[in-house]
Short mmCIF file of C-alpha atoms in Angstrom, two decimals:
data_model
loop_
_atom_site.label_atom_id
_atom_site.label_comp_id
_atom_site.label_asym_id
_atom_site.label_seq_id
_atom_site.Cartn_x
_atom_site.Cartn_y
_atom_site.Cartn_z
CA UNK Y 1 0.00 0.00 0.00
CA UNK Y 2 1.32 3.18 -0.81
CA UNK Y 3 2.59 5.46 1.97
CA UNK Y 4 2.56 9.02 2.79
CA UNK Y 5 5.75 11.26 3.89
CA UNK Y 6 5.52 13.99 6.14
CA UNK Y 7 7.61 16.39 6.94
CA UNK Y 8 9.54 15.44 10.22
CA UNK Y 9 11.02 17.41 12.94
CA UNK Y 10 14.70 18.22 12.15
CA UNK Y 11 15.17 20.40 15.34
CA UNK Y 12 13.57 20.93 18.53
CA UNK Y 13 12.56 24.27 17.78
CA UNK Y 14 11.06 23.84 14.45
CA UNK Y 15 7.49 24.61 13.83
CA UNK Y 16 7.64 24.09 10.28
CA UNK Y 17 9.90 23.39 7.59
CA UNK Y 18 10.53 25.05 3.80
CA UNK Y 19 10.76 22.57 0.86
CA UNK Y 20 13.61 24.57 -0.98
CA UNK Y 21 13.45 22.15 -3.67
CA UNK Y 22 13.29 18.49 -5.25
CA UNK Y 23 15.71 15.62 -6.03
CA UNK Y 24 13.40 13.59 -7.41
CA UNK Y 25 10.33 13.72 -10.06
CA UNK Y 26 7.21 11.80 -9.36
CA UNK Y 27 7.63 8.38 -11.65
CA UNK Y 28 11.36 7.97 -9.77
CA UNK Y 29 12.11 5.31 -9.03
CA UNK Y 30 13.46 5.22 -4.52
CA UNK Y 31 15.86 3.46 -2.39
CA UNK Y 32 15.94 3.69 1.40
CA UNK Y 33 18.47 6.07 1.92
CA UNK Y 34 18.58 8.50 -0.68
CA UNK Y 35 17.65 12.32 -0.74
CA UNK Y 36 14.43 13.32 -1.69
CA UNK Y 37 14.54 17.17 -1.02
CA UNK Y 38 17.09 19.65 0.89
CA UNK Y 39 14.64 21.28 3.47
CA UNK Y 40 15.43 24.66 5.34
CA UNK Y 41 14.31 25.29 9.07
CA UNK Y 42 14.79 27.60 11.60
CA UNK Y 43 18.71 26.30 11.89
CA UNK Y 44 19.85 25.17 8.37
CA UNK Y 45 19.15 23.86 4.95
CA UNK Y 46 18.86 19.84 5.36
CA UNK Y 47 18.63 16.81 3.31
CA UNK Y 48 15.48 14.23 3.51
CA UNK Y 49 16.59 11.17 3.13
CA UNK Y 50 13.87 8.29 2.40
CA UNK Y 51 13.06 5.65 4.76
CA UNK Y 52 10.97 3.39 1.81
CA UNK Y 53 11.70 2.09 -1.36
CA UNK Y 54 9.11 2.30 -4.32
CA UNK Y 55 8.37 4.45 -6.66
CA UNK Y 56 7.56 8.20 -5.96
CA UNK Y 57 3.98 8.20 -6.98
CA UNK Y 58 3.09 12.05 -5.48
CA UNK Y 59 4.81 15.34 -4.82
CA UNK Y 60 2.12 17.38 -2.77
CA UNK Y 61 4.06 20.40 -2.10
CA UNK Y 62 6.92 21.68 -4.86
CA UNK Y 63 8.21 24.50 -2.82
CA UNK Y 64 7.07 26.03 0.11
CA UNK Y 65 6.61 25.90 3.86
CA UNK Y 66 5.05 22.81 5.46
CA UNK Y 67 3.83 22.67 9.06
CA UNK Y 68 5.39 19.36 11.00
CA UNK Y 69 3.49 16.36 10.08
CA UNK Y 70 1.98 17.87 6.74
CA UNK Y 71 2.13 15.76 3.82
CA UNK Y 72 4.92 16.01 1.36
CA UNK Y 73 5.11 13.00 -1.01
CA UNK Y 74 3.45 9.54 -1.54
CA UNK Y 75 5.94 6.68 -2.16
CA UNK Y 76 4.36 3.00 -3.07
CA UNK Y 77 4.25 0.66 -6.18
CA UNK Y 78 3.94 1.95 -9.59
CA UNK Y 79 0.31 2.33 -10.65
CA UNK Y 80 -1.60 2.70 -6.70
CA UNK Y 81 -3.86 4.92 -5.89
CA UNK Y 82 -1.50 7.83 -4.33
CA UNK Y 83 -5.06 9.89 -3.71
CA UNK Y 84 -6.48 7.37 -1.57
CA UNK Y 85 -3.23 7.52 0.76
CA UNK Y 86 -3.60 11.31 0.89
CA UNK Y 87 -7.28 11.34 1.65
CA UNK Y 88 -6.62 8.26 4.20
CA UNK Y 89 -3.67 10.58 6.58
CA UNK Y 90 -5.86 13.75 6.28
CA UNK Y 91 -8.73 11.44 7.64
CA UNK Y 92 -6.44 10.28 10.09
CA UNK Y 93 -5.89 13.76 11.70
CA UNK Y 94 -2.15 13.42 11.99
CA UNK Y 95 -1.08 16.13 9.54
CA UNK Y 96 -2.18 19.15 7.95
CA UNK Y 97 -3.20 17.62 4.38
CA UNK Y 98 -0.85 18.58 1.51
CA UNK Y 99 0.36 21.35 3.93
CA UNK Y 100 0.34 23.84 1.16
CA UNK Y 101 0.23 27.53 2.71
CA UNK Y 102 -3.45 28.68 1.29
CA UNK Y 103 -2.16 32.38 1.96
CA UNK Y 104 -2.50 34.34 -0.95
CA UNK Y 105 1.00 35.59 -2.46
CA UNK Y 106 -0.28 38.51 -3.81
CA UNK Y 107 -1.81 41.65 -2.48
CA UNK Y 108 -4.69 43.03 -4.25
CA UNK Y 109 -4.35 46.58 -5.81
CA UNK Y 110 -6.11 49.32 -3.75
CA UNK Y 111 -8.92 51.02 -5.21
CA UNK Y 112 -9.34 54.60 -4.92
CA UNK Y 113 -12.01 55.53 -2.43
CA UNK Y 114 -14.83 57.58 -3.70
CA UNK Y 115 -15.50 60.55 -1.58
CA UNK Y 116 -18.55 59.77 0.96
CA UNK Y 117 -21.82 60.90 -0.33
CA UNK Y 118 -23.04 64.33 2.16
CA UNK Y 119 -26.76 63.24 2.89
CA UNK Y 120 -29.64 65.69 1.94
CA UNK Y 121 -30.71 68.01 4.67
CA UNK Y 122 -34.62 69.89 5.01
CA UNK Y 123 -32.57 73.08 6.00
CA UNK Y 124 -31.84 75.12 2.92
CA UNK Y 125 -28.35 76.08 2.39
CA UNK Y 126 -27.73 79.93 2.17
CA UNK Y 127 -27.62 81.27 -1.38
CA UNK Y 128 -29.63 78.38 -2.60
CA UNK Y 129 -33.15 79.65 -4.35
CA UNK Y 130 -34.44 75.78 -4.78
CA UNK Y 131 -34.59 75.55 -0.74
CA UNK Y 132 -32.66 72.07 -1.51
CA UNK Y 133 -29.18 71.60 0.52
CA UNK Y 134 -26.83 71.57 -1.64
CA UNK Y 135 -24.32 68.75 -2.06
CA UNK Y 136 -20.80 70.09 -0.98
CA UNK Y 137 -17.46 68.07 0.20
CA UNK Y 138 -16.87 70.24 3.51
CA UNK Y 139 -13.62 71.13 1.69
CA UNK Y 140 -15.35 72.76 -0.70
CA UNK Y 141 -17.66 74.80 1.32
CA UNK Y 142 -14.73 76.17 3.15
CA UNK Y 143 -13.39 76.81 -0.11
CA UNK Y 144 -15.80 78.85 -1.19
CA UNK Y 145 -16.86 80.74 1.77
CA UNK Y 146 -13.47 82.16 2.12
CA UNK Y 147 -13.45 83.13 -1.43
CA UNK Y 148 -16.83 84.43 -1.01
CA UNK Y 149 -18.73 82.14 -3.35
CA UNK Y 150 -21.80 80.87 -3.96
CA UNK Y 151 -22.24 77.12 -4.22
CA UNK Y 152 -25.19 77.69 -5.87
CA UNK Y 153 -23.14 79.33 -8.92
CA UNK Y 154 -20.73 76.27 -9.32
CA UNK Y 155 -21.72 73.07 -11.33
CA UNK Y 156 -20.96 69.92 -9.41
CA UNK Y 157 -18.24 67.13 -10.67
CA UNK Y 158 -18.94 64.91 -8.01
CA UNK Y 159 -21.13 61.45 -7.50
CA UNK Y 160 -25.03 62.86 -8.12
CA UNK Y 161 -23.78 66.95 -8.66
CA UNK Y 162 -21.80 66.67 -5.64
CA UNK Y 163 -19.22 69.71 -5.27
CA UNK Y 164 -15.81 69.18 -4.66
CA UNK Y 165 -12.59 70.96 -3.89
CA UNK Y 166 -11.50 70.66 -7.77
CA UNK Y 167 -14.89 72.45 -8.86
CA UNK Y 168 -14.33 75.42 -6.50
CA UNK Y 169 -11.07 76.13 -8.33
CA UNK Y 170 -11.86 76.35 -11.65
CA UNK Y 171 -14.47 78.36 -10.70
CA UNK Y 172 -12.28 80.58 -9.28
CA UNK Y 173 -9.48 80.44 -12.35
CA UNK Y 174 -12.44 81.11 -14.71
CA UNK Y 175 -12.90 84.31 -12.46
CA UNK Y 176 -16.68 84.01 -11.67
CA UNK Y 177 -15.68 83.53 -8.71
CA UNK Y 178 -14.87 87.16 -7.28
CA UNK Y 179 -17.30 88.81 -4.87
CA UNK Y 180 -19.28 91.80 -6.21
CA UNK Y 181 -17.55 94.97 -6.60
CA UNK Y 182 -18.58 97.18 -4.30
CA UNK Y 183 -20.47 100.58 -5.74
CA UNK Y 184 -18.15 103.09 -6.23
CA UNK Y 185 -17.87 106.87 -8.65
CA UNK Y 186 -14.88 105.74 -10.29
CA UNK Y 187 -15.58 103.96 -13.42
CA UNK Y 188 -11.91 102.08 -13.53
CA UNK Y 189 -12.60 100.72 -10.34
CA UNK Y 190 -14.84 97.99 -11.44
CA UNK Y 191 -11.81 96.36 -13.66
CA UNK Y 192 -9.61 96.51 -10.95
CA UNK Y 193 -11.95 94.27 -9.02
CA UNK Y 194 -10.76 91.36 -11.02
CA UNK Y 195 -7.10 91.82 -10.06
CA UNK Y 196 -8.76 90.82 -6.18
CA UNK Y 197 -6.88 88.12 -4.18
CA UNK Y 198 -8.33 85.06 -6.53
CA UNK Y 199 -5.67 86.26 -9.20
CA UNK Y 200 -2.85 86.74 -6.87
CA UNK Y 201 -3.01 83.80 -5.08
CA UNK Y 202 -0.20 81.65 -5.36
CA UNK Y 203 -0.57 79.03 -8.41
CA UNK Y 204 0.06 75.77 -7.52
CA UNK Y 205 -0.79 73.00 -9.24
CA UNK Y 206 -2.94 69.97 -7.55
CA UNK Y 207 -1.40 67.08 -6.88
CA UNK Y 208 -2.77 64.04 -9.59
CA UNK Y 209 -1.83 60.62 -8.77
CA UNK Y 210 -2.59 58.42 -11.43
CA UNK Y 211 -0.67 55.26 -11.00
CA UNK Y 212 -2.96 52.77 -9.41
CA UNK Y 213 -2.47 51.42 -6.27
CA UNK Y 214 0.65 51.60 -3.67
CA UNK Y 215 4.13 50.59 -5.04
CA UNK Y 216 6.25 48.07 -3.02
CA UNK Y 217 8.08 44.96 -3.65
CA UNK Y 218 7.68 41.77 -1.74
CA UNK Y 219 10.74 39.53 -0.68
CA UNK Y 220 9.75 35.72 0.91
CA UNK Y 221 12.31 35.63 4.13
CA UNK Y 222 14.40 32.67 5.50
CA UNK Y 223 12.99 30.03 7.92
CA UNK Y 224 16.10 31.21 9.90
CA UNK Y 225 14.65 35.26 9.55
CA UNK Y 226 11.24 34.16 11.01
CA UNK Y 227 13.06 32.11 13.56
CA UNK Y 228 14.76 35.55 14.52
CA UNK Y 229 11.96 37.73 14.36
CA UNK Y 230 9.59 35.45 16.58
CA UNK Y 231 12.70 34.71 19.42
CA UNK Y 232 12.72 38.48 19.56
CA UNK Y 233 8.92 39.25 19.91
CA UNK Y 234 8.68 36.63 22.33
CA UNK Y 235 11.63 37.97 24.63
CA UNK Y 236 10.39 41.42 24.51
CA UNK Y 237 7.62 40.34 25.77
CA UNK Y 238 8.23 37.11 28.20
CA UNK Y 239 11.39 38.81 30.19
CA UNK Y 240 11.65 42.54 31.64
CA UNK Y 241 13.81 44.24 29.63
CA UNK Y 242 17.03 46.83 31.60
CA UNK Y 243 20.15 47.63 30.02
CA UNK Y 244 23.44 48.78 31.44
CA UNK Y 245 25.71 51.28 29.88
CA UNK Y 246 28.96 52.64 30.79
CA UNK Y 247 31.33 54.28 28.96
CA UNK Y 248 35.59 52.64 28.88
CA UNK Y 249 38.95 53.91 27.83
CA UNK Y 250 40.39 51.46 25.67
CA UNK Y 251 43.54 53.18 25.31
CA UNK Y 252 45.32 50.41 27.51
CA UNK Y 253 43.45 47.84 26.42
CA UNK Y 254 44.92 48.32 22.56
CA UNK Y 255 48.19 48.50 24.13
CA UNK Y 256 47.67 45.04 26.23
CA UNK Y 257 46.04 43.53 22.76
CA UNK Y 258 49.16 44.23 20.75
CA UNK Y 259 51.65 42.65 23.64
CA UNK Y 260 48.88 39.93 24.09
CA UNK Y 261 48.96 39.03 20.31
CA UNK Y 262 52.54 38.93 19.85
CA UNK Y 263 53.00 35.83 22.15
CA UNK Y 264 48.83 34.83 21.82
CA UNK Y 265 48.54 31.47 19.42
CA UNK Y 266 45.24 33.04 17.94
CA UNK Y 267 44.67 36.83 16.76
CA UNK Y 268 42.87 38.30 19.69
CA UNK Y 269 40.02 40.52 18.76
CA UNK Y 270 38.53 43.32 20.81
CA UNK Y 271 35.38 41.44 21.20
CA UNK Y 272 37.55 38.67 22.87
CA UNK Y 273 38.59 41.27 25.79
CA UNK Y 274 34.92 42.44 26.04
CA UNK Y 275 33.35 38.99 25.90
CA UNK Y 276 36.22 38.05 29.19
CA UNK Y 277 35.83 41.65 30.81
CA UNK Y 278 31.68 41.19 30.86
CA UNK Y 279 32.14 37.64 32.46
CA UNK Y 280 34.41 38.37 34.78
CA UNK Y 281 32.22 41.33 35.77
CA UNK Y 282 29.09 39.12 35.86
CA UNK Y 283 31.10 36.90 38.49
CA UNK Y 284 31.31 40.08 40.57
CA UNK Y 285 28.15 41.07 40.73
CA UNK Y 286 26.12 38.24 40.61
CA UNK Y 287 22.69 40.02 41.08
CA UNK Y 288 23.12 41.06 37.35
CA UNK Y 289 23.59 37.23 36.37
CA UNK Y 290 20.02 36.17 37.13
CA UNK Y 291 17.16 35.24 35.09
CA UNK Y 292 12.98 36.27 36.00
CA UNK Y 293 11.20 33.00 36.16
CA UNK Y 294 7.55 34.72 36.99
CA UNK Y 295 7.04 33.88 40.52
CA UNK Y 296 11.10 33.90 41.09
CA UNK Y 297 14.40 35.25 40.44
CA UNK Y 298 17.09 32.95 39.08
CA UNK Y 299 20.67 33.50 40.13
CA UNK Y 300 23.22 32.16 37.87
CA UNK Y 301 26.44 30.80 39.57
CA UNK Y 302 27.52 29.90 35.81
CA UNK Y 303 28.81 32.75 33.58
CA UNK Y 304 27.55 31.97 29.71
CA UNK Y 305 27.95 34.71 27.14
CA UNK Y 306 25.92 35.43 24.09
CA UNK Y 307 27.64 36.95 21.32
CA UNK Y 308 25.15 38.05 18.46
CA UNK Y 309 26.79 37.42 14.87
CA UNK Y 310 25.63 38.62 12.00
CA UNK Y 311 25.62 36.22 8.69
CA UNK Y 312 24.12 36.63 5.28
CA UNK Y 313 20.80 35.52 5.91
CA UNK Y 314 20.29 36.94 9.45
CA UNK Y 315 22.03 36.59 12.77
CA UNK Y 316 23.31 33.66 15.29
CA UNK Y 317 24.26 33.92 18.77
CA UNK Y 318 27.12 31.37 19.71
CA UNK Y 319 27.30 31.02 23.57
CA UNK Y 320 30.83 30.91 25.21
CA UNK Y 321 29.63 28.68 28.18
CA UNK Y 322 31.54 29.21 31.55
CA UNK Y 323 33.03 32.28 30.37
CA UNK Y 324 34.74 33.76 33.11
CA UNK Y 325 37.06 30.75 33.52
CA UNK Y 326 38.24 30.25 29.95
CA UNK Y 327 41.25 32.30 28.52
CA UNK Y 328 41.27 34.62 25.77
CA UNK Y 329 42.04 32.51 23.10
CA UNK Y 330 39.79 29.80 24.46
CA UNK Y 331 37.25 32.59 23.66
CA UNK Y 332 38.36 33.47 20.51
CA UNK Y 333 38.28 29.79 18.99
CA UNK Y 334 34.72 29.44 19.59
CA UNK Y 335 33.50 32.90 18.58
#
């Protein structure tokens, strides 16, 4: 009968595991032993190795992430029924079917939003003969009352007539816009009243988008970046959080480096001196050493040092374990 395989747990901290890609096709023919797919967790990119011999009848999941236990690939005699073996182990309740992530990969395009409709109101709006309110963004009204306008006067661009900021200024570059000159003997003076504010305002142009939606790009991370990113949430948030800063002069410690290498059987780095200097500090003052268990305080008679490394794909943190009793270059080697 033709068997299912899942993905396994490669480490103890692995939730789930990314098929990076395949070794074999489906019609392959399989001997215990031999690779199937390299996998990458939250540590490193691994090989599966098959336990079964047969023929590779299925491939449920090319590429991807796959929770633990999910199916991966059937493996039986050429020409079963690799569909009843799937349906069987999802019946089963062991796995997580095919274990294909049903997230979508793509996000859709936003949509501009239209502006929201201003609902009808009994009162009549001032300058308005009809006794209707008319339909104004609240932009716009401002608009127009500080340039003295009548909404009335201004033809709507909007959703059902409605009047919006763009409407208010071409009304006021076509000029109609002005208030009414005021009576006056001189007959030049009613000219002048179009060289009012509305033509001396400053001129700039409104901002027209017309590109569709938001522009990004998308980049899928490494098992070992999620790894990183949920260890941090979940320390920010499980442990209290106090940090201790003082400020050194190194000058004697480059001077003690330089003597220290010349006879040292390894390059001593500066991290090497502050890695020792921290532990030996630590073994001072104990109280700093401890660890919050919730209902009690942990204090640490062992000195261990995390160092945080930074690699291609993300960071590690090697621990030098009993730190304040190794040497320098005891350090060094396993930094």
């Amino acid at each position: 009968m033709a068997e299912v395989i899942r993905m396994p747990r490669m480490s103890d901290t692995m939730e789930e595991g990314n098929i990076v890609g395949w070794l074999k096709e489906e019609g392959d023919h399989v001997e215990p032993g031999e690779t199937l797919a390299e996998v990458e967790t939250d540590k490193a990119t691994m090989e599966l190795d098959s336990f079964l011999e047969g023929v590779l009848l299925h491939i449920a999941v090319k590429e991807g992430p796959v929770p633990i236990n999910g199916v991966i690939a059937v493996i039986g005699k050429k020409g079963e029924d690799w569909k009843a073996a799937v349906q069987a182990a999802e019946a089963g309740g062991d796995g997580d079917g095919n274990g294909v992530d049903t997230s979508e990969g793509t996000t859709e395009a936003e949509t501009p939003r239209s502006e929201p409709n201003i609902s009808t109101s009994p009162e009549p709006a001032a300058g308005d003969p009809s006794g209707q309110r008319i339909k104004a963004s609240p932009l716009a009204r401002n608009m127009a009352q500080e340039a003295g306008i009548d909404l009335a006067n201004i033809q709507g661009s909007g959703d059902h007539g409605r009047i919006v900021r763009r409407d208010v200024e071409e009304f006021l570059e076509q000029g109609s816009g002005q208030p009414s000159p005021q009576p006056t003997a001189v007959p030049e003076s009613k000219p002048a009243a179009k060289a009012e504010p509305a033509k001396t305002e400053p001129e700039v142009v409104p901002f027209s988008y017309t590109g569709g939606g938001e522009n990004y790009t998308e980049k899928a991370v490494s098992q070992m970046r999620k790894t990183i990113a949920r260890r941090l949430a979940e320390s920010k948030f499980s442990a209290p959080h106090f940090y201790l800063t003082i400020e050194v002069d190194m000058e004697q410690a480059v001077e003690w480096r330089q003597r220290l290498n010349e006879v040292s059987p390894t390059k001593l780095s500066f991290n090497d001196l502050v890695i020792k200097a921290v532990a030996t500090s630590l073994r001072q003052h104990p109280a700093v050493n401890s660890s919050w268990l919730g209902d009690k305080i942990r204090t640490n008679r062992d000195v261990h040092i995390g160092v945080a490394v930074a690699v291609d794909e993300g960071l590690v943190v090697p621990v030098v374990r009993f730190a304040d009793i190794k040497t320098l270059s005891q350090i060094n080697l396993e930094v």
